[in-house]
Amino acid sequence: MAITNAYLAGVLETVKKRNAGEPEFIQAVTEVLESLQPVVERRPDLVEAGVIDRLVEPERQIIFRVPWVDDNGKVQVNRGFRVQYNSAIGPYKGGLRLHPSVYIGIIKFLGFEQVFKNSLTTLPMGGGKGGSDFDPKGKSDGEVMRFCQSFMTELCKHIGPDCDVPAGDIGTGAREIGYMFGQYKRIRNEFTGVLTGKGLTYGGSLARTEATGYGLCYFTDEMLKANGESFKNKTVVISGSGNVAIYATQKATELGAKVVALSDSNGYIFDKNGIDLACVKQLKEVERKRIKEYVTTHADAEYHEGCKGIWSIPCDIALPCATQNEIDKESAELLVKNNCIAVAEGANMPSTPEAIEVYLNNGILYGPAKAANAGGVATSGLEMSQNSERLSWTFEEVDGKLHDIMKSIFKSCDEAAKEYGMEGNYMAGANIAGFLKVAEAMKAQGCV
Ligand code: NDP
Ligand code: 2IT
């Protein structure tokens, strides 16, 4: 969809000039501006208040050196980031990504997306994101700990339970959050809910580990039901084999589907009998091994090098849960050819704009990341509430609230799409519904 509105075209021009060399950020902003065209026409007051001009610029960007000593006694230096993107509706909130591909453009795109996602959850959270180009793969526990401590030694100056509350993302799981929490507490001498995704023995919430994958399936289930379908007896392909992929596999299976494939950045496994999740959990969560090890204990399963090939496997439902831009036009066309009925995004921005066009033009139900993967951060919001009240809810209580939130997110996307004349386009619905709440708050708070 091209931008025909002159005001929005001007905003995008400025964004492109100001952020040259950050294609992921420009991609994320372009998609939202495209969706906002009918809103701008109906709401000149928001244009007048400069809400969109302000939204495309993060409130604050922090970049810092992270020095640490490896197991050979050698000094290593990484770069750390925290983008405090928007605080109109609550403290900055969003994960920390540890991956060698991390640079400011990735963190800004993720922070931008987070603003809308957090708004959709209905909870009071602004948007932020951070991370580092540190690669936890192949590092010892001691190296990961020293990195995390150094990272937090600087980050702790900028965050706090009422200011900015980071969490996990790619490469940041329970181990990393634990080391970071310990260092924050030591430096600040405060035991607060400054991070989410904490361990259950020190303030973590039950169901946070499962939340993104479960939430993705709850959202997808709503989307399927609204269109006369369900997970029952469907074949599902899920990319990635990390936190989101594992718990999406678990919930999709519970809802009656058969998950036949998972991947990592090296390749993918196909098991026509359905993925043995206990084996995957042992390999990935306990032993930190590669997904190809699965075939050593499952004779019927196949391993193929290269992660892109996973989209050539015939499936009814595709749940990309690895990383940005993992489904391109060609892969989307393969999904269409194989009669896939739905794509819902566990990862952030996993579909290229060309792939999204293919879904929309071919009637594939499309659940965009901002809405479909919001269950993780929503449950982080529930963890913050429990920390503030100094109590903890049961698994069933948290899971029940998560389920209700995902239903309400689907409803918001569906209704906003209808209201703005784009029925069934949940991407436009998510962008519009997420935007409106933040925009009203920004307008009410004046030009800040
Ligand atoms: P993990 O680190 O647990 O797992 C990431 C998985 O994605 C791994 O299998 C990894 O493979 C694969 N992957 C990562 N980078 C690439 C790449 N460049 N190419 C191919 N595969 C890749 O992360 P999560 O499961 O937490 O995150 C997955 C996605 O979900 C991310 O996009 C994240 O932003 C998003 N997300 C996560 C939430 C959460 O609560 N954790 C919440 C909402 C969204 P390998 O081991 O080879 O790197
Ligand atoms: O992308 C995301 O929403 C996350 N990585 C989770 C953020 C959070 O604060 O729980």
Coordinates of C-alpha atoms in Angstrom, one line a residue, residues 139-320:
K139 CA 30.1 -18.7 26.0
S140 CA 30.5 -20.3 29.4
D141 CA 28.1 -19.4 32.3
G142 CA 31.0 -17.4 33.9
E143 CA 31.4 -15.3 30.7
V144 CA 27.7 -14.7 30.4
M145 CA 27.6 -13.7 34.0
R146 CA 30.5 -11.2 33.7
F147 CA 28.9 -9.8 30.5
C148 CA 25.5 -9.4 32.2
Q149 CA 27.1 -7.7 35.3
S150 CA 29.0 -5.2 33.2
F151 CA 25.9 -4.5 31.1
M152 CA 23.8 -3.8 34.2
T153 CA 26.5 -1.7 35.8
E154 CA 25.8 0.9 33.2
L155 CA 22.1 0.1 32.5
C156 CA 21.1 0.5 36.2
K157 CA 21.7 4.2 36.0
H158 CA 18.8 4.5 33.5
I159 CA 16.1 2.1 34.6
G160 CA 13.8 1.5 37.6
P161 CA 10.5 0.0 38.5
D162 CA 8.6 3.2 37.8
C163 CA 10.8 4.4 35.0
D164 CA 11.9 1.6 32.7
V165 CA 11.5 -2.2 33.2
P166 CA 13.4 -4.5 30.8
A167 CA 12.8 -8.2 30.2
G168 CA 14.0 -11.0 27.9
D169 CA 14.1 -11.3 24.1
I170 CA 16.4 -13.3 21.8
G171 CA 19.4 -14.5 23.7
T172 CA 18.1 -13.2 27.1
G173 CA 16.4 -15.9 29.1
A174 CA 16.0 -16.8 32.8
R175 CA 19.8 -17.2 33.3
E176 CA 20.7 -13.7 31.9
I177 CA 17.8 -12.0 33.7
G178 CA 19.0 -13.6 37.0
Y179 CA 22.5 -12.3 36.6
M180 CA 21.3 -8.8 35.7
F181 CA 18.8 -8.7 38.6
G182 CA 21.5 -9.7 41.0
Q183 CA 23.8 -7.0 39.8
Y184 CA 21.1 -4.3 39.9
K185 CA 20.1 -5.2 43.4
R186 CA 23.8 -5.1 44.5
I187 CA 24.5 -1.7 43.1
R188 CA 21.2 0.0 44.0
N189 CA 20.6 -1.9 47.3
E190 CA 16.9 -2.2 46.3
F191 CA 14.8 -5.3 45.8
T192 CA 12.2 -4.1 43.3
G193 CA 10.5 -5.3 40.1
V194 CA 13.0 -3.6 37.9
L195 CA 13.1 -6.6 35.5
T196 CA 10.5 -9.1 34.4
G197 CA 10.9 -12.7 33.5
K198 CA 12.6 -13.2 36.9
G199 CA 12.9 -16.7 38.4
L200 CA 10.0 -17.9 40.6
T201 CA 12.2 -17.8 43.7
Y202 CA 12.8 -14.1 43.5
G203 CA 9.7 -12.3 42.3
G204 CA 9.0 -13.9 38.9
S205 CA 5.5 -14.6 37.7
L206 CA 4.1 -18.0 37.1
A207 CA 3.2 -18.4 33.3
R208 CA 5.7 -15.7 32.2
T209 CA 7.9 -18.3 30.6
E210 CA 5.0 -19.8 28.6
A211 CA 3.2 -16.5 28.0
T212 CA 4.4 -15.4 24.5
G213 CA 3.9 -18.8 22.9
Y214 CA 0.6 -19.4 24.7
G215 CA -0.6 -15.9 24.0
L216 CA 0.2 -16.4 20.3
C217 CA -2.0 -19.5 20.2
Y218 CA -4.8 -17.8 22.1
F219 CA -4.7 -14.9 19.6
T220 CA -4.6 -17.3 16.6
D221 CA -7.4 -19.3 18.0
E222 CA -9.6 -16.2 18.2
M223 CA -8.7 -15.2 14.7
L224 CA -9.4 -18.7 13.4
K225 CA -12.8 -18.9 15.3
A226 CA -13.9 -15.5 13.9
N227 CA -13.4 -17.0 10.5
G228 CA -15.1 -20.4 11.2
E229 CA -11.8 -22.3 11.7
S230 CA -9.9 -23.8 14.7
F231 CA -6.6 -25.5 15.5
K232 CA -8.2 -28.9 15.6
N233 CA -6.5 -31.4 13.3
K234 CA -4.4 -28.7 11.6
T235 CA -0.8 -29.1 10.6
V236 CA 1.4 -26.3 12.0
V237 CA 4.9 -25.2 11.1
I238 CA 6.7 -23.1 13.7
S239 CA 10.1 -21.5 13.1
G240 CA 12.7 -21.0 15.8
S241 CA 13.2 -23.4 18.7
G242 CA 13.6 -20.8 21.5
N243 CA 11.3 -19.6 24.2
V244 CA 8.4 -18.5 22.0
A245 CA 8.6 -21.5 19.6
I246 CA 8.6 -24.0 22.4
Y247 CA 5.5 -22.8 24.2
A248 CA 3.7 -22.1 21.0
T249 CA 4.3 -25.8 20.1
Q250 CA 3.0 -26.8 23.5
K251 CA -0.3 -24.8 23.3
A252 CA -1.0 -25.5 19.6
T253 CA -0.7 -29.2 20.4
E254 CA -3.0 -28.8 23.4
L255 CA -5.5 -27.1 21.1
G256 CA -5.6 -30.2 18.8
A257 CA -3.0 -29.3 16.1
K258 CA 0.0 -31.3 15.0
V259 CA 3.3 -29.3 14.9
V260 CA 5.6 -30.9 12.4
A261 CA 8.6 -28.6 12.2
L262 CA 10.9 -26.3 14.2
S263 CA 14.2 -24.6 13.3
D264 CA 17.2 -22.6 14.4
S265 CA 19.5 -20.3 12.4
N266 CA 21.3 -23.3 10.9
G267 CA 18.5 -25.5 9.7
Y268 CA 15.1 -27.1 10.4
I269 CA 13.7 -30.4 11.5
F270 CA 10.6 -32.1 10.1
D271 CA 8.8 -34.8 12.1
K272 CA 5.7 -36.1 10.3
N273 CA 4.6 -37.8 13.6
G274 CA 4.5 -34.4 15.4
I275 CA 7.3 -32.8 17.3
D276 CA 8.3 -34.5 20.6
L277 CA 8.4 -31.4 22.8
A278 CA 9.9 -33.1 25.8
C279 CA 13.0 -33.9 23.7
V280 CA 13.2 -30.3 22.3
K281 CA 12.9 -28.8 25.8
Q282 CA 15.7 -31.1 27.0
L283 CA 17.9 -30.1 24.1
K284 CA 17.3 -26.4 24.1
E285 CA 16.4 -25.4 27.7
V286 CA 18.7 -27.8 29.6
E287 CA 21.6 -28.8 27.3
R288 CA 21.6 -25.6 25.1
K289 CA 22.2 -27.8 22.0
R290 CA 21.3 -27.2 18.3
I291 CA 18.0 -28.4 16.9
K292 CA 19.7 -30.9 14.5
E293 CA 20.4 -33.1 17.5
Y294 CA 16.7 -34.0 17.5
V295 CA 17.2 -36.5 14.6
T296 CA 19.8 -38.5 16.6
T297 CA 17.0 -39.8 18.8
H298 CA 14.1 -39.6 16.3
A299 CA 14.7 -41.9 13.3
D300 CA 11.6 -40.8 11.4
A301 CA 12.5 -37.1 11.6
E302 CA 14.6 -35.2 9.0
Y303 CA 17.1 -32.4 9.4
H304 CA 17.7 -30.0 6.6
E305 CA 20.4 -27.3 6.5
G306 CA 19.3 -23.7 6.0
C307 CA 16.4 -22.2 7.9
K308 CA 14.4 -20.8 5.0
G309 CA 13.4 -24.2 3.7
I310 CA 11.0 -24.6 6.6
W311 CA 8.4 -22.6 4.7
S312 CA 8.3 -25.1 1.9
I313 CA 6.7 -27.7 4.2
P314 CA 2.9 -27.9 3.5
C315 CA 0.9 -26.6 6.5
D316 CA -2.4 -25.1 7.4
I317 CA -1.0 -22.6 9.9
A318 CA 2.4 -21.0 10.0
L319 CA 3.7 -19.4 13.2
P320 CA 7.1 -17.6 12.6

